PDB file of N, CA and C in Angstrom:
ATOM      1  N   UNK A   1      -2.265 -20.426  22.623  1.00 73.00           N
ATOM      2  CA  UNK A   1      -3.701 -20.669  22.591  1.00 73.00           C
ATOM      3  C   UNK A   1      -3.980 -21.772  21.598  1.00 73.00           C
ATOM      4  N   UNK A   2      -5.070 -22.398  21.766  1.00 86.00           N
ATOM      5  CA  UNK A   2      -5.466 -23.511  20.917  1.00 86.00           C
ATOM      6  C   UNK A   2      -6.071 -23.075  19.601  1.00 86.00           C
ATOM      7  N   UNK A   3      -6.712 -24.003  18.970  1.00 91.00           N
ATOM      8  CA  UNK A   3      -7.333 -23.792  17.671  1.00 91.00           C
ATOM      9  C   UNK A   3      -8.820 -23.542  17.851  1.00 91.00           C
ATOM     10  N   UNK A   4      -9.355 -22.620  17.053  1.00 91.00           N
ATOM     11  CA  UNK A   4     -10.790 -22.354  17.049  1.00 91.00           C
ATOM     12  C   UNK A   4     -11.296 -22.577  15.631  1.00 91.00           C
ATOM     13  N   UNK A   5     -12.517 -23.010  15.519  1.00 93.00           N
ATOM     14  CA  UNK A   5     -13.138 -23.217  14.221  1.00 93.00           C
ATOM     15  C   UNK A   5     -14.288 -22.239  14.074  1.00 93.00           C
ATOM     16  N   UNK A   6     -14.329 -21.551  12.951  1.00 92.00           N
ATOM     17  CA  UNK A   6     -15.444 -20.647  12.658  1.00 92.00           C
ATOM     18  C   UNK A   6     -16.383 -21.357  11.705  1.00 92.00           C
ATOM     19  N   UNK A   7     -17.641 -21.380  12.041  1.00 95.00           N
ATOM     20  CA  UNK A   7     -18.645 -22.022  11.193  1.00 95.00           C
ATOM     21  C   UNK A   7     -19.584 -20.960  10.644  1.00 95.00           C
ATOM     22  N   UNK A   8     -20.166 -21.263   9.530  1.00 97.00           N
ATOM     23  CA  UNK A   8     -21.195 -20.392   8.970  1.00 97.00           C
ATOM     24  C   UNK A   8     -20.657 -19.151   8.276  1.00 97.00           C
ATOM     25  N   UNK A   9     -19.415 -19.204   7.811  1.00 96.00           N
ATOM     26  CA  UNK A   9     -18.859 -18.054   7.087  1.00 96.00           C
ATOM     27  C   UNK A   9     -19.457 -18.047   5.688  1.00 96.00           C
ATOM     28  N   UNK A  10     -20.133 -16.970   5.342  1.00 97.00           N
ATOM     29  CA  UNK A  10     -20.749 -16.887   4.023  1.00 97.00           C
ATOM     30  C   UNK A  10     -19.675 -16.686   2.945  1.00 97.00           C
ATOM     31  N   UNK A  11     -20.038 -16.988   1.731  1.00 97.00           N
ATOM     32  CA  UNK A  11     -19.097 -16.946   0.604  1.00 97.00           C
ATOM     33  C   UNK A  11     -18.509 -15.549   0.396  1.00 97.00           C
ATOM     34  N   UNK A  12     -19.332 -14.533   0.547  1.00 98.00           N
ATOM     35  CA  UNK A  12     -18.874 -13.156   0.343  1.00 98.00           C
ATOM     36  C   UNK A  12     -17.785 -12.793   1.357  1.00 98.00           C
ATOM     37  N   UNK A  13     -17.981 -13.162   2.608  1.00 98.00           N
ATOM     38  CA  UNK A  13     -16.992 -12.889   3.655  1.00 98.00           C
ATOM     39  C   UNK A  13     -15.718 -13.682   3.409  1.00 98.00           C
ATOM     40  N   UNK A  14     -15.864 -14.945   3.048  1.00 97.00           N
ATOM     41  CA  UNK A  14     -14.692 -15.788   2.780  1.00 97.00           C
ATOM     42  C   UNK A  14     -13.871 -15.222   1.629  1.00 97.00           C
ATOM     43  N   UNK A  15     -14.543 -14.803   0.565  1.00 98.00           N
ATOM     44  CA  UNK A  15     -13.832 -14.226  -0.583  1.00 98.00           C
ATOM     45  C   UNK A  15     -13.152 -12.915  -0.210  1.00 98.00           C
ATOM     46  N   UNK A  16     -13.827 -12.098   0.596  1.00 97.00           N
ATOM     47  CA  UNK A  16     -13.234 -10.829   1.027  1.00 97.00           C
ATOM     48  C   UNK A  16     -11.972 -11.077   1.850  1.00 97.00           C
ATOM     49  N   UNK A  17     -11.997 -12.076   2.714  1.00 97.00           N
ATOM     50  CA  UNK A  17     -10.812 -12.420   3.512  1.00 97.00           C
ATOM     51  C   UNK A  17      -9.676 -12.912   2.621  1.00 97.00           C
ATOM     52  N   UNK A  18     -10.008 -13.752   1.650  1.00 97.00           N
ATOM     53  CA  UNK A  18      -8.990 -14.262   0.724  1.00 97.00           C
ATOM     54  C   UNK A  18      -8.376 -13.129  -0.093  1.00 97.00           C
ATOM     55  N   UNK A  19      -9.224 -12.234  -0.591  1.00 96.00           N
ATOM     56  CA  UNK A  19      -8.733 -11.098  -1.379  1.00 96.00           C
ATOM     57  C   UNK A  19      -7.832 -10.197  -0.546  1.00 96.00           C
ATOM     58  N   UNK A  20      -8.246  -9.920   0.683  1.00 95.00           N
ATOM     59  CA  UNK A  20      -7.452  -9.055   1.570  1.00 95.00           C
ATOM     60  C   UNK A  20      -6.106  -9.704   1.875  1.00 95.00           C
ATOM     61  N   UNK A  21      -6.116 -10.995   2.135  1.00 96.00           N
ATOM     62  CA  UNK A  21      -4.868 -11.709   2.415  1.00 96.00           C
ATOM     63  C   UNK A  21      -3.939 -11.660   1.208  1.00 96.00           C
ATOM     64  N   UNK A  22      -4.494 -11.833   0.035  1.00 95.00           N
ATOM     65  CA  UNK A  22      -3.684 -11.795  -1.184  1.00 95.00           C
ATOM     66  C   UNK A  22      -3.080 -10.413  -1.393  1.00 95.00           C
ATOM     67  N   UNK A  23      -3.893  -9.366  -1.214  1.00 93.00           N
ATOM     68  CA  UNK A  23      -3.400  -7.988  -1.380  1.00 93.00           C
ATOM     69  C   UNK A  23      -2.288  -7.675  -0.392  1.00 93.00           C
ATOM     70  N   UNK A  24      -2.408  -8.200   0.823  1.00 91.00           N
ATOM     71  CA  UNK A  24      -1.430  -7.910   1.869  1.00 91.00           C
ATOM     72  C   UNK A  24      -0.254  -8.880   1.858  1.00 91.00           C
ATOM     73  N   UNK A  25      -0.310  -9.891   0.992  1.00 93.00           N
ATOM     74  CA  UNK A  25       0.754 -10.881   0.956  1.00 93.00           C
ATOM     75  C   UNK A  25       0.818 -11.683   2.244  1.00 93.00           C
ATOM     76  N   UNK A  26      -0.345 -11.991   2.777  1.00 94.00           N
ATOM     77  CA  UNK A  26      -0.436 -12.679   4.059  1.00 94.00           C
ATOM     78  C   UNK A  26      -1.369 -13.877   3.928  1.00 94.00           C
ATOM     79  N   UNK A  27      -1.493 -14.636   4.994  1.00 96.00           N
ATOM     80  CA  UNK A  27      -2.415 -15.775   4.987  1.00 96.00           C
ATOM     81  C   UNK A  27      -3.799 -15.323   5.456  1.00 96.00           C
ATOM     82  N   UNK A  28      -4.799 -16.088   5.082  1.00 97.00           N
ATOM     83  CA  UNK A  28      -6.163 -15.803   5.528  1.00 97.00           C
ATOM     84  C   UNK A  28      -6.222 -15.868   7.050  1.00 97.00           C
ATOM     85  N   UNK A  29      -5.526 -16.810   7.629  1.00 96.00           N
ATOM     86  CA  UNK A  29      -5.510 -16.948   9.085  1.00 96.00           C
ATOM     87  C   UNK A  29      -4.937 -15.694   9.746  1.00 96.00           C
ATOM     88  N   UNK A  30      -3.799 -15.207   9.246  1.00 95.00           N
ATOM     89  CA  UNK A  30      -3.167 -14.024   9.838  1.00 95.00           C
ATOM     90  C   UNK A  30      -4.067 -12.796   9.709  1.00 95.00           C
ATOM     91  N   UNK A  31      -4.691 -12.640   8.553  1.00 96.00           N
ATOM     92  CA  UNK A  31      -5.594 -11.503   8.341  1.00 96.00           C
ATOM     93  C   UNK A  31      -6.793 -11.604   9.277  1.00 96.00           C
ATOM     94  N   UNK A  32      -7.367 -12.784   9.391  1.00 96.00           N
ATOM     95  CA  UNK A  32      -8.526 -12.983  10.266  1.00 96.00           C
ATOM     96  C   UNK A  32      -8.183 -12.676  11.717  1.00 96.00           C
ATOM     97  N   UNK A  33      -7.040 -13.172  12.179  1.00 95.00           N
ATOM     98  CA  UNK A  33      -6.622 -12.901  13.561  1.00 95.00           C
ATOM     99  C   UNK A  33      -6.421 -11.404  13.797  1.00 95.00           C
ATOM    100  N   UNK A  34      -5.773 -10.728  12.844  1.00 94.00           N
ATOM    101  CA  UNK A  34      -5.538  -9.293  12.998  1.00 94.00           C
ATOM    102  C   UNK A  34      -6.857  -8.531  13.033  1.00 94.00           C
ATOM    103  N   UNK A  35      -7.773  -8.876  12.138  1.00 95.00           N
ATOM    104  CA  UNK A  35      -9.071  -8.200  12.118  1.00 95.00           C
ATOM    105  C   UNK A  35      -9.848  -8.434  13.410  1.00 95.00           C
ATOM    106  N   UNK A  36      -9.770  -9.626  13.949  1.00 94.00           N
ATOM    107  CA  UNK A  36     -10.423  -9.908  15.234  1.00 94.00           C
ATOM    108  C   UNK A  36      -9.814  -9.070  16.354  1.00 94.00           C
ATOM    109  N   UNK A  37      -8.482  -9.029  16.413  1.00 94.00           N
ATOM    110  CA  UNK A  37      -7.815  -8.240  17.464  1.00 94.00           C
ATOM    111  C   UNK A  37      -8.171  -6.760  17.341  1.00 94.00           C
ATOM    112  N   UNK A  38      -8.181  -6.249  16.099  1.00 92.00           N
ATOM    113  CA  UNK A  38      -8.531  -4.839  15.895  1.00 92.00           C
ATOM    114  C   UNK A  38      -9.973  -4.564  16.313  1.00 92.00           C
ATOM    115  N   UNK A  39     -10.897  -5.432  15.925  1.00 93.00           N
ATOM    116  CA  UNK A  39     -12.311  -5.189  16.234  1.00 93.00           C
ATOM    117  C   UNK A  39     -12.610  -5.318  17.721  1.00 93.00           C
ATOM    118  N   UNK A  40     -11.794  -6.077  18.437  1.00 94.00           N
ATOM    119  CA  UNK A  40     -11.972  -6.232  19.884  1.00 94.00           C
ATOM    120  C   UNK A  40     -11.194  -5.190  20.682  1.00 94.00           C
ATOM    121  N   UNK A  41     -10.484  -4.318  19.981  1.00 92.00           N
ATOM    122  CA  UNK A  41      -9.718  -3.277  20.651  1.00 92.00           C
ATOM    123  C   UNK A  41      -8.432  -3.778  21.273  1.00 92.00           C
ATOM    124  N   UNK A  42      -7.978  -4.942  20.863  1.00 93.00           N
ATOM    125  CA  UNK A  42      -6.746  -5.509  21.411  1.00 93.00           C
ATOM    126  C   UNK A  42      -5.514  -5.056  20.630  1.00 93.00           C
ATOM    127  N   UNK A  43      -5.741  -4.517  19.464  1.00 84.00           N
ATOM    128  CA  UNK A  43      -4.650  -4.052  18.610  1.00 84.00           C
ATOM    129  C   UNK A  43      -5.145  -2.831  17.856  1.00 84.00           C
ATOM    130  N   UNK A  44      -4.300  -1.807  17.782  1.00 82.00           N
ATOM    131  CA  UNK A  44      -4.691  -0.613  17.048  1.00 82.00           C
ATOM    132  C   UNK A  44      -4.563  -0.865  15.556  1.00 82.00           C
ATOM    133  N   UNK A  45      -5.519  -0.322  14.853  1.00 77.00           N
ATOM    134  CA  UNK A  45      -5.507  -0.456  13.401  1.00 77.00           C
ATOM    135  C   UNK A  45      -4.371   0.372  12.831  1.00 77.00           C
ATOM    136  N   UNK A  46      -3.597  -0.239  11.965  1.00 75.00           N
ATOM    137  CA  UNK A  46      -2.491   0.464  11.322  1.00 75.00           C
ATOM    138  C   UNK A  46      -3.034   1.266  10.156  1.00 75.00           C
ATOM    139  N   UNK A  47      -2.694   2.517  10.154  1.00 73.00           N
ATOM    140  CA  UNK A  47      -3.125   3.386   9.068  1.00 73.00           C
ATOM    141  C   UNK A  47      -2.099   3.320   7.950  1.00 73.00           C
ATOM    142  N   UNK A  48      -2.511   2.806   6.835  1.00 74.00           N
ATOM    143  CA  UNK A  48      -1.643   2.743   5.671  1.00 74.00           C
ATOM    144  C   UNK A  48      -2.293   3.604   4.597  1.00 74.00           C
ATOM    145  N   UNK A  49      -2.002   4.885   4.654  1.00 72.00           N
ATOM    146  CA  UNK A  49      -2.643   5.830   3.755  1.00 72.00           C
ATOM    147  C   UNK A  49      -1.974   5.758   2.393  1.00 72.00           C
ATOM    148  N   UNK A  50      -2.783   5.580   1.388  1.00 79.00           N
ATOM    149  CA  UNK A  50      -2.275   5.542   0.022  1.00 79.00           C
ATOM    150  C   UNK A  50      -2.931   6.686  -0.736  1.00 79.00           C
ATOM    151  N   UNK A  51      -2.109   7.601  -1.207  1.00 78.00           N
ATOM    152  CA  UNK A  51      -2.622   8.748  -1.940  1.00 78.00           C
ATOM    153  C   UNK A  51      -2.664   8.431  -3.429  1.00 78.00           C
ATOM    154  N   UNK A  52      -3.701   8.869  -4.077  1.00 82.00           N
ATOM    155  CA  UNK A  52      -3.834   8.612  -5.508  1.00 82.00           C
ATOM    156  C   UNK A  52      -4.241   9.867  -6.273  1.00 82.00           C
ATOM    157  N   UNK A  53      -4.101  11.026  -5.648  1.00 84.00           N
ATOM    158  CA  UNK A  53      -4.563  12.252  -6.273  1.00 84.00           C
ATOM    159  C   UNK A  53      -3.733  12.670  -7.483  1.00 84.00           C
ATOM    160  N   UNK A  54      -2.540  12.125  -7.669  1.00 83.00           N
ATOM    161  CA  UNK A  54      -1.712  12.463  -8.825  1.00 83.00           C
ATOM    162  C   UNK A  54      -1.614  11.310  -9.821  1.00 83.00           C
ATOM    163  N   UNK A  55      -2.353  10.247  -9.596  1.00 83.00           N
ATOM    164  CA  UNK A  55      -2.280   9.079 -10.471  1.00 83.00           C
ATOM    165  C   UNK A  55      -2.614   9.410 -11.922  1.00 83.00           C
ATOM    166  N   UNK A  56      -3.506  10.351 -12.118  1.00 85.00           N
ATOM    167  CA  UNK A  56      -3.912  10.684 -13.481  1.00 85.00           C
ATOM    168  C   UNK A  56      -2.768  11.294 -14.294  1.00 85.00           C
ATOM    169  N   UNK A  57      -1.697  11.712 -13.621  1.00 82.00           N
ATOM    170  CA  UNK A  57      -0.549  12.296 -14.318  1.00 82.00           C
ATOM    171  C   UNK A  57       0.487  11.252 -14.729  1.00 82.00           C
ATOM    172  N   UNK A  58       0.433  10.094 -14.147  1.00 83.00           N
ATOM    173  CA  UNK A  58       1.441   9.064 -14.412  1.00 83.00           C
ATOM    174  C   UNK A  58       1.407   8.644 -15.872  1.00 83.00           C
ATOM    175  N   UNK A  59       2.577   8.680 -16.491  1.00 86.00           N
ATOM    176  CA  UNK A  59       2.706   8.224 -17.870  1.00 86.00           C
ATOM    177  C   UNK A  59       2.159   9.178 -18.906  1.00 86.00           C
ATOM    178  N   UNK A  60       1.977  10.440 -18.555  1.00 88.00           N
ATOM    179  CA  UNK A  60       1.380  11.377 -19.509  1.00 88.00           C
ATOM    180  C   UNK A  60       2.402  12.208 -20.268  1.00 88.00           C
ATOM    181  N   UNK A  61       3.665  12.174 -19.853  1.00 89.00           N
ATOM    182  CA  UNK A  61       4.674  12.955 -20.560  1.00 89.00           C
ATOM    183  C   UNK A  61       5.129  12.233 -21.816  1.00 89.00           C
ATOM    184  N   UNK A  62       5.378  13.024 -22.845  1.00 92.00           N
ATOM    185  CA  UNK A  62       5.989  12.466 -24.050  1.00 92.00           C
ATOM    186  C   UNK A  62       7.497  12.395 -23.812  1.00 92.00           C
ATOM    187  N   UNK A  63       8.212  11.738 -24.715  1.00 93.00           N
ATOM    188  CA  UNK A  63       9.671  11.638 -24.596  1.00 93.00           C
ATOM    189  C   UNK A  63      10.299  13.030 -24.650  1.00 93.00           C
ATOM    190  N   UNK A  64       9.725  13.899 -25.474  1.00 95.00           N
ATOM    191  CA  UNK A  64      10.248  15.267 -25.587  1.00 95.00           C
ATOM    192  C   UNK A  64      10.049  16.044 -24.285  1.00 95.00           C
ATOM    193  N   UNK A  65       8.878  15.879 -23.670  1.00 93.00           N
ATOM    194  CA  UNK A  65       8.614  16.564 -22.403  1.00 93.00           C
ATOM    195  C   UNK A  65       9.539  16.060 -21.305  1.00 93.00           C
ATOM    196  N   UNK A  66       9.798  14.774 -21.298  1.00 92.00           N
ATOM    197  CA  UNK A  66      10.714  14.220 -20.305  1.00 92.00           C
ATOM    198  C   UNK A  66      12.121  14.772 -20.505  1.00 92.00           C
ATOM    199  N   UNK A  67      12.572  14.818 -21.760  1.00 95.00           N
ATOM    200  CA  UNK A  67      13.907  15.345 -22.057  1.00 95.00           C
ATOM    201  C   UNK A  67      14.005  16.809 -21.644  1.00 95.00           C
ATOM    202  N   UNK A  68      12.956  17.586 -21.906  1.00 96.00           N
ATOM    203  CA  UNK A  68      12.947  18.996 -21.515  1.00 96.00           C
ATOM    204  C   UNK A  68      13.019  19.136 -19.995  1.00 96.00           C
ATOM    205  N   UNK A  69      12.269  18.313 -19.284  1.00 94.00           N
ATOM    206  CA  UNK A  69      12.301  18.342 -17.827  1.00 94.00           C
ATOM    207  C   UNK A  69      13.702  18.019 -17.324  1.00 94.00           C
ATOM    208  N   UNK A  70      14.323  16.995 -17.880  1.00 94.00           N
ATOM    209  CA  UNK A  70      15.678  16.614 -17.474  1.00 94.00           C
ATOM    210  C   UNK A  70      16.662  17.750 -17.731  1.00 94.00           C
ATOM    211  N   UNK A  71      16.540  18.405 -18.880  1.00 94.00           N
ATOM    212  CA  UNK A  71      17.424  19.550 -19.183  1.00 94.00           C
ATOM    213  C   UNK A  71      17.203  20.684 -18.185  1.00 94.00           C
ATOM    214  N   UNK A  72      15.954  20.979 -17.904  1.00 95.00           N
ATOM    215  CA  UNK A  72      15.633  22.108 -17.027  1.00 95.00           C
ATOM    216  C   UNK A  72      15.963  21.858 -15.560  1.00 95.00           C
ATOM    217  N   UNK A  73      16.080  20.619 -15.172  1.00 95.00           N
ATOM    218  CA  UNK A  73      16.380  20.321 -13.769  1.00 95.00           C
ATOM    219  C   UNK A  73      17.784  19.759 -13.566  1.00 95.00           C
ATOM    220  N   UNK A  74      18.580  19.710 -14.614  1.00 93.00           N
ATOM    221  CA  UNK A  74      19.926  19.129 -14.499  1.00 93.00           C
ATOM    222  C   UNK A  74      20.807  19.915 -13.528  1.00 93.00           C
ATOM    223  N   UNK A  75      20.567  21.205 -13.381  1.00 90.00           N
ATOM    224  CA  UNK A  75      21.370  22.018 -12.457  1.00 90.00           C
ATOM    225  C   UNK A  75      21.200  21.542 -11.013  1.00 90.00           C
ATOM    226  N   UNK A  76      20.072  20.928 -10.711  1.00 91.00           N
ATOM    227  CA  UNK A  76      19.834  20.440  -9.349  1.00 91.00           C
ATOM    228  C   UNK A  76      20.694  19.228  -9.013  1.00 91.00           C
ATOM    229  N   UNK A  77      21.268  18.617 -10.024  1.00 90.00           N
ATOM    230  CA  UNK A  77      22.107  17.431  -9.829  1.00 90.00           C
ATOM    231  C   UNK A  77      23.530  17.806  -9.416  1.00 90.00           C
ATOM    232  N   UNK A  78      23.907  19.057  -9.647  1.00 88.00           N
ATOM    233  CA  UNK A  78      25.277  19.495  -9.379  1.00 88.00           C
ATOM    234  C   UNK A  78      25.448  19.872  -7.912  1.00 88.00           C
ATOM    235  N   UNK A  79      26.561  19.456  -7.353  1.00 88.00           N
ATOM    236  CA  UNK A  79      26.872  19.759  -5.960  1.00 88.00           C
ATOM    237  C   UNK A  79      27.797  20.969  -5.926  1.00 88.00           C
ATOM    238  N   UNK A  80      27.417  21.967  -5.145  1.00 84.00           N
ATOM    239  CA  UNK A  80      28.268  23.144  -4.978  1.00 84.00           C
ATOM    240  C   UNK A  80      29.305  22.806  -3.911  1.00 84.00           C
ATOM    241  N   UNK A  81      30.531  22.575  -4.352  1.00 85.00           N
ATOM    242  CA  UNK A  81      31.600  22.141  -3.453  1.00 85.00           C
ATOM    243  C   UNK A  81      31.863  23.146  -2.331  1.00 85.00           C
ATOM    244  N   UNK A  82      31.639  24.430  -2.587  1.00 84.00           N
ATOM    245  CA  UNK A  82      31.890  25.449  -1.567  1.00 84.00           C
ATOM    246  C   UNK A  82      30.929  25.319  -0.380  1.00 84.00           C
ATOM    247  N   UNK A  83      29.765  24.765  -0.619  1.00 80.00           N
ATOM    248  CA  UNK A  83      28.791  24.609   0.458  1.00 80.00           C
ATOM    249  C   UNK A  83      29.083  23.394   1.323  1.00 80.00           C
ATOM    250  N   UNK A  84      29.927  22.501   0.851  1.00 75.00           N
ATOM    251  CA  UNK A  84      30.226  21.276   1.584  1.00 75.00           C
ATOM    252  C   UNK A  84      31.622  21.361   2.072  1.00 75.00           C
TER     253      UNK A  84
END
């Protein structure tokens, strides 16, 4: 297919496209084409679910708590040879 030119794109939309392309590591053109195909029903939207319900726990353990966890779970690292 040939080239199409979009006119009258407002600054807010242009910035949103640029931001989305940057987040996805893609070009503005590729993002725009994908969004057009999705909105026209030519391509199914990919669900990329990102869970953040445990984010508040990240980085909250002290060094002592981490060491205790490692000690308490070290048995899980051992392979029972009789089972294999």
